Coordinates of C-alpha atoms in Angstrom, one line a residue:
X1 CA -36.8 -22.3 -1.2
X2 CA -36.5 -20.4 -4.4
X3 CA -36.2 -22.9 -7.3
X4 CA -33.5 -20.9 -9.0
X5 CA -31.1 -20.9 -6.0
X6 CA -27.6 -22.2 -6.8
X7 CA -27.4 -25.5 -4.9
X8 CA -24.1 -27.0 -6.1
X9 CA -20.8 -25.0 -6.4
X10 CA -17.8 -26.9 -7.7
X11 CA -14.3 -25.3 -7.4
X12 CA -11.8 -26.9 -9.8
X13 CA -8.3 -26.6 -8.4
X14 CA -6.9 -25.9 -4.9
X15 CA -3.9 -23.8 -4.3
X16 CA -4.2 -20.2 -3.0
X17 CA -7.0 -19.2 -5.4
X18 CA -9.1 -22.3 -4.9
X19 CA -9.0 -22.2 -1.1
X20 CA -9.5 -18.5 -0.9
X21 CA -12.7 -19.0 -2.9
X22 CA -13.7 -21.9 -0.8
X23 CA -13.2 -20.0 2.5
X24 CA -15.0 -16.9 1.3
X25 CA -18.0 -18.7 -0.3
X26 CA -18.4 -21.0 2.7
X27 CA -18.5 -17.8 4.9
X28 CA -21.2 -16.1 2.8
X29 CA -23.2 -19.1 1.6
X30 CA -23.7 -20.9 4.9
X31 CA -27.4 -21.2 4.2
X32 CA -28.0 -24.9 4.7
X33 CA -28.8 -25.3 1.1
X34 CA -25.8 -24.6 -1.1
X35 CA -23.2 -27.3 -1.3
X36 CA -19.5 -26.4 -2.0
X37 CA -17.0 -29.0 -3.3
X38 CA -13.4 -28.4 -4.2
X39 CA -11.6 -30.8 -6.4
X40 CA -7.8 -30.9 -6.3
X41 CA -5.1 -33.5 -7.0
X42 CA -1.9 -33.9 -5.1
X43 CA -0.4 -35.0 -8.4
X44 CA -0.7 -31.4 -9.8
X45 CA 1.6 -28.9 -8.2
X46 CA 0.8 -25.2 -7.7
X47 CA 2.8 -22.3 -9.1
X48 CA 3.1 -20.4 -5.9
X49 CA 5.2 -17.5 -7.3
X50 CA 3.6 -14.8 -5.3
X51 CA 4.7 -14.6 -1.7
X52 CA 4.1 -10.9 -1.2
X53 CA 0.8 -9.1 -0.9
X54 CA -0.9 -5.7 -0.7
X55 CA -3.0 -4.3 2.1
X56 CA -6.5 -5.4 1.0
X57 CA -5.6 -9.0 2.2
X58 CA -6.0 -7.7 5.7
X59 CA -9.7 -7.1 5.0
X60 CA -10.0 -10.6 3.4
X61 CA -8.6 -12.4 6.4
X62 CA -10.6 -10.2 8.8
X63 CA -13.8 -11.0 6.9
X64 CA -13.1 -14.7 7.5
X65 CA -12.5 -14.1 11.2
X66 CA -8.8 -15.2 10.9
X67 CA -6.5 -14.2 13.7
X68 CA -3.6 -12.4 12.2
X69 CA -1.0 -13.8 14.5
X70 CA -2.2 -17.4 13.9
X71 CA -2.1 -16.7 10.1
X72 CA 1.5 -15.4 10.3
X73 CA 2.7 -18.3 12.4
X74 CA 1.2 -20.8 10.0
X75 CA 2.6 -19.2 6.9
X76 CA 6.0 -18.2 8.2
X77 CA 4.8 -14.6 7.5
X78 CA 6.4 -11.3 7.9
X79 CA 5.1 -7.7 7.5
X80 CA 5.5 -5.7 4.3
X81 CA 5.4 -1.9 4.3
X82 CA 6.0 -1.5 0.5
X83 CA 8.5 -2.2 -2.2
X84 CA 12.0 -0.9 -2.7
X85 CA 13.0 -0.5 -6.4
X86 CA 16.7 -0.6 -7.2
X87 CA 18.2 0.3 -10.6
X88 CA 14.8 0.9 -12.2
X89 CA 14.9 4.6 -13.1
X90 CA 18.7 4.4 -13.8
X91 CA 21.5 2.2 -12.6
X92 CA 22.5 3.2 -9.1
X93 CA 19.1 4.8 -8.3
X94 CA 16.6 3.5 -5.8
X95 CA 13.1 4.6 -4.5
X96 CA 10.4 3.2 -2.3
X97 CA 6.8 2.6 -3.2
X98 CA 5.0 2.6 0.2
X99 CA 1.6 1.6 1.4
X100 CA -0.5 4.4 2.6
X101 CA -0.4 8.2 1.9
X102 CA 2.3 10.8 1.5
X103 CA 1.9 13.6 4.1
X104 CA -1.3 15.5 4.8
X105 CA -3.4 17.6 2.4
X106 CA -3.6 21.2 3.4
X107 CA -6.8 23.2 2.8
X108 CA -8.0 20.7 0.2
X109 CA -4.7 20.7 -1.7
X110 CA -3.0 17.3 -2.2
X111 CA 0.2 16.8 -0.4
X112 CA 2.2 15.9 -3.5
X113 CA 1.2 19.2 -5.0
X114 CA 2.6 21.1 -2.0
X115 CA 5.7 19.0 -2.3
X116 CA 6.1 19.8 -6.0
X117 CA 6.0 23.5 -5.3
X118 CA 8.4 23.3 -2.4
X119 CA 11.0 21.3 -4.3
X120 CA 11.1 24.1 -6.9
X121 CA 12.1 26.4 -4.1
X122 CA 14.8 24.3 -2.4
X123 CA 16.4 20.9 -2.3
X124 CA 14.0 18.3 -0.6
X125 CA 14.4 14.7 0.4
X126 CA 12.6 12.1 -1.6
X127 CA 8.9 12.2 -1.1
X128 CA 9.2 8.9 0.8
X129 CA 10.4 10.9 3.8
X130 CA 6.7 12.0 4.2
X131 CA 5.3 8.4 4.3
X132 CA 4.9 6.6 7.7
X133 CA 5.3 3.2 6.0
X134 CA 8.4 4.4 4.1
X135 CA 10.2 5.9 7.1
X136 CA 9.5 2.8 9.2
X137 CA 10.7 0.5 6.5
X138 CA 13.9 2.6 6.1
X139 CA 14.6 2.1 9.8
X140 CA 13.7 -1.6 9.8
X141 CA 10.8 -0.9 12.2
X142 CA 7.2 -2.0 12.5
X143 CA 4.2 -1.5 14.7
X144 CA 0.6 -2.6 14.1
X145 CA -1.6 0.5 14.6
X146 CA -4.7 0.2 16.7
X147 CA -8.1 1.6 15.5
X148 CA -7.6 4.8 17.5
X149 CA -3.9 5.3 16.8
X150 CA -3.0 9.0 16.5
X151 CA -1.5 10.6 13.4
X152 CA 0.9 9.9 11.9
X153 CA 1.0 6.4 13.3
X154 CA -2.4 5.7 11.9
X155 CA -0.9 6.2 8.4
X156 CA 1.3 3.1 8.7
X157 CA -0.3 0.6 6.3
X158 CA 1.0 -2.9 5.7
X159 CA 0.6 -6.2 4.0
X160 CA 2.4 -9.5 4.3
X161 CA 5.1 -11.7 3.0
X162 CA 4.3 -15.4 3.4
X163 CA 4.7 -18.9 1.9
X164 CA 1.8 -19.1 -0.6
X165 CA 1.6 -22.9 -0.4
X166 CA 1.4 -22.7 3.4
X167 CA -1.4 -20.0 3.1
X168 CA -3.4 -22.4 0.9
X169 CA -2.8 -25.2 3.5
X170 CA -3.9 -22.8 6.3
X171 CA -7.1 -21.9 4.4
X172 CA -7.8 -25.5 3.7
X173 CA -7.5 -26.4 7.4
X174 CA -9.5 -23.3 8.4
X175 CA -12.3 -24.1 6.0
X176 CA -12.4 -27.8 7.0
X177 CA -13.3 -26.7 10.5
X178 CA -16.5 -25.2 9.3
X179 CA -17.6 -28.5 7.8
X180 CA -19.2 -26.7 4.8
X181 CA -16.7 -27.4 2.0
X182 CA -16.1 -30.9 0.9
X183 CA -12.7 -31.6 -0.5
X184 CA -12.4 -34.2 -3.3
X185 CA -9.1 -35.7 -4.1
X186 CA -8.9 -36.5 -7.8
X187 CA -7.6 -35.5 -11.3
X188 CA -10.2 -34.3 -13.8
X189 CA -10.0 -36.1 -17.1
X190 CA -13.1 -34.9 -18.9
X191 CA -15.6 -32.0 -18.9
X192 CA -19.2 -32.6 -19.9
X193 CA -21.2 -29.7 -21.4
X194 CA -25.0 -29.5 -21.7
X195 CA -26.3 -30.0 -25.2
X196 CA -28.9 -27.2 -24.8
X197 CA -26.7 -24.3 -24.0
X198 CA -23.1 -25.4 -23.7
X199 CA -22.9 -24.8 -19.9
X200 CA -20.6 -27.1 -17.9
X201 CA -22.7 -29.9 -16.5
X202 CA -20.2 -32.0 -14.8
X203 CA -16.5 -33.1 -14.6
X204 CA -15.3 -36.6 -14.6
X205 CA -12.4 -37.8 -12.5
X206 CA -9.7 -40.3 -13.4
X207 CA -11.3 -43.0 -11.2
X208 CA -14.6 -42.5 -13.0
X209 CA -16.4 -40.4 -10.4
X210 CA -18.7 -37.7 -11.9
X211 CA -19.1 -34.4 -10.0
X212 CA -22.0 -32.2 -11.2
X213 CA -22.6 -28.6 -10.4
X214 CA -24.7 -25.5 -11.1
X215 CA -21.8 -23.0 -10.8
X216 CA -18.1 -23.8 -11.5
X217 CA -15.2 -21.8 -10.2
X218 CA -12.1 -22.4 -12.4
X219 CA -8.9 -22.2 -10.3
X220 CA -6.9 -24.7 -12.4
X221 CA -4.1 -22.3 -13.2
X222 CA -2.7 -21.1 -16.5
X223 CA -4.2 -23.9 -18.4
X224 CA -7.8 -22.8 -17.7
X225 CA -9.3 -26.3 -17.7
X226 CA -12.9 -25.1 -17.8
X227 CA -12.8 -21.4 -18.9
X228 CA -10.4 -22.0 -21.9
X229 CA -10.0 -25.7 -22.7
X230 CA -13.8 -26.5 -22.3
X231 CA -15.4 -23.1 -23.1
X232 CA -12.8 -21.3 -25.3
X233 CA -13.2 -18.0 -23.6
X234 CA -10.1 -16.6 -25.4
X235 CA -7.0 -14.8 -24.0
X236 CA -5.9 -11.3 -24.6
X237 CA -2.1 -11.4 -24.9
X238 CA -0.2 -8.3 -23.4
X239 CA 3.3 -9.6 -24.0
X240 CA 4.0 -6.8 -26.5
X241 CA 3.7 -4.4 -23.5
X242 CA 5.0 -6.8 -20.8
X243 CA 7.5 -9.0 -22.6
X244 CA 8.6 -10.9 -19.6
X245 CA 7.4 -14.5 -19.9
X246 CA 9.7 -16.5 -17.7
X247 CA 10.6 -16.7 -14.0
X248 CA 13.1 -18.7 -11.9
X249 CA 12.5 -19.0 -8.2
X250 CA 14.8 -20.3 -5.5
X251 CA 14.7 -20.1 -1.6
X252 CA 17.8 -19.2 0.4
X253 CA 18.8 -19.0 4.0
X254 CA 18.2 -15.6 5.7
X255 CA 21.4 -13.5 5.8
X256 CA 20.0 -11.4 8.7
X257 CA 16.8 -10.2 10.3
X258 CA 14.0 -10.0 7.7
X259 CA 13.3 -6.5 6.3
X260 CA 9.7 -5.2 6.4
X261 CA 9.6 -4.7 2.7
X262 CA 10.0 -6.4 -0.7
X263 CA 12.9 -5.5 -2.9
X264 CA 12.9 -5.5 -6.7
X265 CA 16.3 -5.1 -8.3
X266 CA 16.5 -4.5 -12.1
X267 CA 19.1 -6.3 -14.1
X268 CA 20.0 -6.0 -17.8
X269 CA 17.7 -8.9 -18.6
X270 CA 14.8 -8.3 -16.2
X271 CA 14.4 -7.9 -12.5
X272 CA 14.9 -9.9 -9.3
X273 CA 12.6 -10.2 -6.3
X274 CA 13.7 -10.6 -2.7
X275 CA 11.0 -11.5 -0.2
X276 CA 11.9 -12.1 3.4
X277 CA 10.0 -14.7 5.4
X278 CA 10.6 -15.7 9.0
X279 CA 12.8 -18.8 8.1
X280 CA 14.0 -18.2 4.6
X281 CA 14.3 -15.7 1.8
X282 CA 12.2 -16.0 -1.3
X283 CA 14.2 -15.1 -4.4
X284 CA 13.4 -15.1 -8.1
X285 CA 14.1 -13.5 -11.4
X286 CA 11.6 -12.4 -14.1
X287 CA 12.8 -12.1 -17.7
X288 CA 11.9 -12.3 -21.3
X289 CA 12.8 -15.3 -23.4
X290 CA 13.1 -12.9 -26.4
X291 CA 16.1 -11.2 -24.7
X292 CA 17.7 -13.9 -22.5
X293 CA 17.9 -17.6 -22.4
X294 CA 17.1 -19.6 -19.3
X295 CA 20.7 -20.4 -18.4
X296 CA 21.7 -16.8 -18.5
X297 CA 18.8 -15.8 -16.3
X298 CA 19.6 -18.5 -13.8
X299 CA 23.3 -17.4 -13.6
X300 CA 22.2 -13.8 -13.1
X301 CA 19.9 -14.9 -10.2
X302 CA 22.4 -17.2 -8.5
X303 CA 25.1 -14.5 -8.7
X304 CA 23.0 -12.1 -6.8
X305 CA 21.7 -14.3 -3.9
X306 CA 22.5 -13.3 -0.3
X307 CA 22.6 -16.7 1.3
X308 CA 23.0 -20.4 0.5
X309 CA 20.2 -22.1 -1.5
X310 CA 17.7 -24.3 0.3
X311 CA 16.4 -26.0 -2.9
X312 CA 17.2 -26.2 -6.6
X313 CA 16.0 -23.3 -8.8
X314 CA 12.5 -23.8 -10.3
X315 CA 11.7 -22.5 -13.8
X316 CA 8.3 -21.1 -14.7
X317 CA 6.6 -19.9 -17.9
X318 CA 3.7 -17.5 -18.3
X319 CA 2.1 -15.1 -20.8
X320 CA 0.9 -11.8 -19.4
X321 CA -2.7 -10.9 -20.2
X322 CA -6.2 -11.8 -19.2
X323 CA -9.2 -14.0 -20.3
X324 CA -11.4 -12.1 -22.6
X325 CA -14.3 -13.1 -20.3
X326 CA -13.5 -14.3 -16.8
X327 CA -17.2 -15.3 -16.5
X328 CA -18.4 -17.4 -19.4
X329 CA -21.7 -19.3 -19.2
X330 CA -21.7 -20.9 -15.7
X331 CA -17.9 -20.8 -15.2
X332 CA -16.0 -18.1 -13.3
X333 CA -12.2 -18.1 -13.6
X334 CA -10.1 -16.9 -10.7
X335 CA -6.4 -16.6 -10.2
X336 CA -4.1 -17.7 -13.0
X337 CA -7.1 -19.1 -14.9
X338 CA -8.3 -15.6 -15.2
X339 CA -5.1 -13.8 -16.1
X340 CA -1.6 -12.8 -15.0
X341 CA 0.1 -9.4 -14.9
X342 CA 3.5 -10.7 -13.5
X343 CA 4.5 -10.3 -9.8
X344 CA 6.1 -6.9 -9.9
X345 CA 3.6 -5.2 -7.6
X346 CA 2.4 -8.4 -5.8
X347 CA -1.1 -8.2 -7.3
X348 CA -1.9 -11.9 -8.1
X349 CA -3.5 -12.7 -4.8
X350 CA -5.4 -9.5 -4.8
X351 CA -6.9 -10.3 -8.2
X352 CA -8.3 -13.5 -6.6
X353 CA -9.7 -11.5 -3.7
X354 CA -11.2 -8.9 -6.1
X355 CA -12.9 -11.7 -8.2
X356 CA -14.3 -13.2 -5.0
X357 CA -15.8 -10.0 -3.8
X358 CA -17.3 -9.1 -7.1
X359 CA -18.8 -12.6 -7.4
X360 CA -20.4 -12.3 -4.0
X361 CA -21.8 -8.9 -5.0
X362 CA -23.2 -10.2 -8.2
X363 CA -23.9 -13.8 -7.2
X364 CA -26.2 -15.5 -9.7
X365 CA -29.0 -17.9 -9.6
X366 CA -29.5 -20.8 -12.0
X367 CA -30.8 -18.4 -14.6
X368 CA -27.4 -16.7 -14.9
X369 CA -28.6 -13.3 -15.9
X370 CA -26.3 -11.9 -18.6
X371 CA -26.4 -8.4 -17.0
X372 CA -24.7 -9.8 -13.9
X373 CA -22.2 -11.7 -15.9
X374 CA -21.4 -8.7 -18.1
X375 CA -21.0 -6.4 -15.1
X376 CA -18.6 -8.9 -13.5
X377 CA -16.6 -9.1 -16.7
X378 CA -16.5 -5.3 -17.1
X379 CA -15.3 -4.8 -13.6
X380 CA -12.6 -7.4 -13.9
X381 CA -11.5 -6.1 -17.2
X382 CA -11.1 -2.5 -15.8
X383 CA -9.2 -3.8 -12.8
X384 CA -6.8 -5.9 -14.9
X385 CA -6.2 -3.1 -17.4
X386 CA -5.5 -0.6 -14.6
X387 CA -3.0 -2.9 -13.0
X388 CA -1.5 -3.6 -16.4
X389 CA -0.9 0.1 -17.0
X390 CA 0.7 0.5 -13.6
X391 CA 3.1 -2.3 -14.2
X392 CA 4.0 -1.1 -17.7
X393 CA 4.8 2.3 -16.2
X394 CA 7.7 0.8 -14.2
X395 CA 9.2 -0.6 -17.3
X396 CA 8.6 2.3 -19.7
X397 CA 9.6 5.1 -17.3
X398 CA 13.3 4.2 -17.3
X399 CA 16.5 5.9 -18.5
X400 CA 18.2 2.6 -18.9
X401 CA 19.6 1.8 -22.3
X402 CA 22.2 -0.7 -21.3
X403 CA 20.6 -3.8 -22.9
X404 CA 18.2 -4.8 -25.7
X405 CA 15.5 -5.5 -23.0
X406 CA 15.5 -2.1 -21.5
X407 CA 15.8 -0.4 -24.9
X408 CA 12.6 -2.2 -26.0
X409 CA 10.5 -1.4 -23.0
X410 CA 11.7 2.2 -22.8
X411 CA 10.9 2.9 -26.5
X412 CA 7.8 0.7 -27.0
X413 CA 4.4 2.1 -27.8
X414 CA 2.3 2.0 -24.6
X415 CA -1.5 1.9 -24.1
X416 CA -3.3 5.1 -24.7
X417 CA -4.8 5.0 -21.2
X418 CA -1.2 5.1 -19.8
X419 CA -0.1 7.7 -22.2
X420 CA -2.8 10.0 -20.9
X421 CA -1.9 9.3 -17.2
X422 CA 1.7 10.1 -17.8
X423 CA 0.9 13.3 -19.8
X424 CA -1.4 14.6 -17.0
X425 CA 1.2 14.0 -14.4
X426 CA 4.1 15.4 -16.4
X427 CA 2.1 18.7 -16.9
X428 CA 1.0 19.6 -13.4
X429 CA 1.4 16.5 -11.3
X430 CA -2.3 15.5 -11.7
X431 CA -3.5 12.0 -10.9
X432 CA -7.2 11.0 -11.2
X433 CA -8.1 7.7 -9.5
X434 CA -11.9 7.9 -9.1
X435 CA -13.6 4.5 -9.2
X436 CA -10.5 2.3 -8.8
X437 CA -10.0 0.0 -5.9
X438 CA -6.2 -0.5 -6.2
X439 CA -3.1 1.7 -6.5
X440 CA -4.3 5.1 -5.5
X441 CA -2.7 8.5 -6.1
X442 CA 0.2 8.0 -3.7
X443 CA 1.2 4.8 -5.6
X444 CA 1.3 6.6 -8.9
X445 CA 3.1 9.5 -7.5
X446 CA 5.8 7.3 -5.8
X447 CA 6.5 5.4 -9.1
X448 CA 6.5 8.4 -11.4
X449 CA 8.7 10.6 -9.2
X450 CA 10.8 7.6 -8.3
X451 CA 11.5 6.9 -12.0
X452 CA 12.2 10.5 -12.9
X453 CA 8.9 11.6 -14.3
X454 CA 9.0 15.1 -12.8
X455 CA 6.0 17.5 -13.5
X456 CA 6.9 20.7 -15.4
X457 CA 4.7 22.6 -12.9
X458 CA 2.1 22.2 -10.2
X459 CA -1.6 23.0 -9.8
X460 CA -2.2 26.7 -9.7
X461 CA -4.3 26.4 -6.5
X462 CA -1.1 25.7 -4.5
X463 CA -0.1 29.3 -4.9
X464 CA -3.1 30.4 -2.9
X465 CA -1.3 29.0 0.2
X466 CA 1.4 30.9 2.1
X467 CA 4.9 29.5 1.2
X468 CA 6.4 30.0 4.6
X469 CA 3.5 28.3 6.4
X470 CA 3.5 25.4 3.9
X471 CA 7.2 24.9 4.3
X472 CA 6.9 24.9 8.1
X473 CA 4.0 22.4 8.0
X474 CA 5.9 20.1 5.6
X475 CA 8.9 20.1 7.9
X476 CA 6.8 19.3 10.9
X477 CA 5.3 16.4 9.1
X478 CA 8.7 15.0 8.2
X479 CA 9.9 15.3 11.8
X480 CA 6.8 13.6 13.1
X481 CA 7.2 10.5 10.8
X482 CA 10.8 10.2 11.8
X483 CA 10.1 10.6 15.5
X484 CA 7.4 7.9 15.5
X485 CA 9.5 5.5 13.4
X486 CA 12.4 5.7 15.8
X487 CA 10.2 4.7 18.7
X488 CA 8.7 1.6 17.0
X489 CA 10.2 -1.9 17.7
X490 CA 12.3 -3.5 15.1
X491 CA 10.5 -5.7 12.6
X492 CA 12.3 -8.8 14.1
X493 CA 11.3 -7.8 17.6
X494 CA 7.7 -7.3 16.6
X495 CA 7.5 -10.8 14.9
X496 CA 9.3 -12.4 17.9
X497 CA 6.6 -11.1 20.2
X498 CA 3.7 -11.6 17.9
X499 CA 3.9 -14.7 15.7
X500 CA 7.2 -16.5 15.8
X501 CA 7.1 -19.8 13.9
X502 CA 9.1 -21.9 16.5
X503 CA 8.5 -20.2 19.8
X504 CA 5.2 -19.6 21.7
X505 CA 3.6 -16.1 21.6
X506 CA 4.7 -14.0 24.6
X507 CA 2.8 -11.2 26.3
X508 CA 4.6 -8.0 25.5
X509 CA 3.6 -4.5 24.3
X510 CA 5.3 -1.3 23.1
X511 CA 2.0 0.5 23.7
X512 CA 3.5 2.6 26.6
X513 CA 6.3 3.9 24.4
X514 CA 4.2 4.4 21.3
X515 CA 0.5 5.1 22.0
X516 CA -1.8 3.5 19.5
X517 CA 0.1 0.3 18.8
X518 CA -2.0 -2.8 19.1
X519 CA -1.1 -5.3 21.8
X520 CA 0.8 -8.3 20.5
X521 CA -2.1 -10.7 21.1
X522 CA -3.3 -10.5 17.6
X523 CA -6.1 -9.0 15.5
X524 CA -6.3 -6.4 12.8
X525 CA -7.2 -2.7 12.8

């Protein structure tokens, strides 16, 4: 065995981040040499704000060999086709940010460029009418496309809504079956650093046990027990761009069948989330303590609930930003220990997944090569900053001036990187996304058009295409999305046949009506 191989990995903290890391590392480090231990305390609760996800989580679960139906049953999960934004551009307006693409490119010209030219010629529906996920969501429909599903059904992309604490429990049980990860119940009271280089050598538990390791994964939440309290990595505060620093969450009874999408509704003091699970609705409000007190925020939330509360409201605090270095010495921060860019686009769980994949790609040995560390930090910095810009766009691109909060975000100075993106789009609808693994061109187009950033013109190459033929093709696409959506089962029907929480899975398939839909027996595409 190579003398430099990492032999002892210690994960500090459970919750979603900790058990995602444990599950993935046990899958890729099942080499008979590396020991993985996870320390968590039942005394310390988890935040669990994020109950909505984005499509890459499908790949994460598939990588672990998780059956999708089993996962949905265990987490009370539902499907998510995107996010509906209400009152963001202006009061009374709404738009949909879907997963997947808008329409089809023609002769190498992006669909949204064709759309921009066509809307100059005549009145068009919102661009969401050319998204399979958007149209299905608008009709309350869902189907899980098979690998060989025909167009446009194969353009239906999805993620999930689920109970984050149940997902952590599911991963914990799933990982326990492998026998590779050792769970240690205990509360850390001290961190011991090596004298020679300041690396973390061991942590001490309240009962006196000492747990040593070569590599430490910090999943201790906002406090950053290792990355910040022990190593002082530093935190880059983004609250001048993203002033929201408070959230209140409360579950309610379902008022009807669960929608296959998340809803974000803007209020004068912030915004409210609405996340439908199988047996309850997840609700919450995000706001800034600079512009509203906690009691006002709670009253706003409670006044806009759709069903009776199932528990008392829970208040949370946070500071948007990121660690200046997510990997410091022999500690790698994941989840809230690494940073937080608020839950508006459901990115928190994805940031954990991204950190895990980058760690596996750059996995160190005991020498901890600075080149590997710096590459990890650079990639995580770029990802955080790109997500930051996308979230700021939602706030800044508003016409609202009905409150001090919206006045501030509408008029504030924004990052130069976002200024450039908006200017490029405002000119000729251009979006450049090379090298990024999240929020592609369709996402930026959906939010910019949805919040009234309409380009002055379109790319000149569009004029090389015949107007009549393009108009005909665009209309055929719209009709195809609508036709397929109307044939899909309702979201509630699909869940009832796929992964109901209380009833056993039944054998049923809509494949005859809609070729390309996966049977309801599980799996991913």
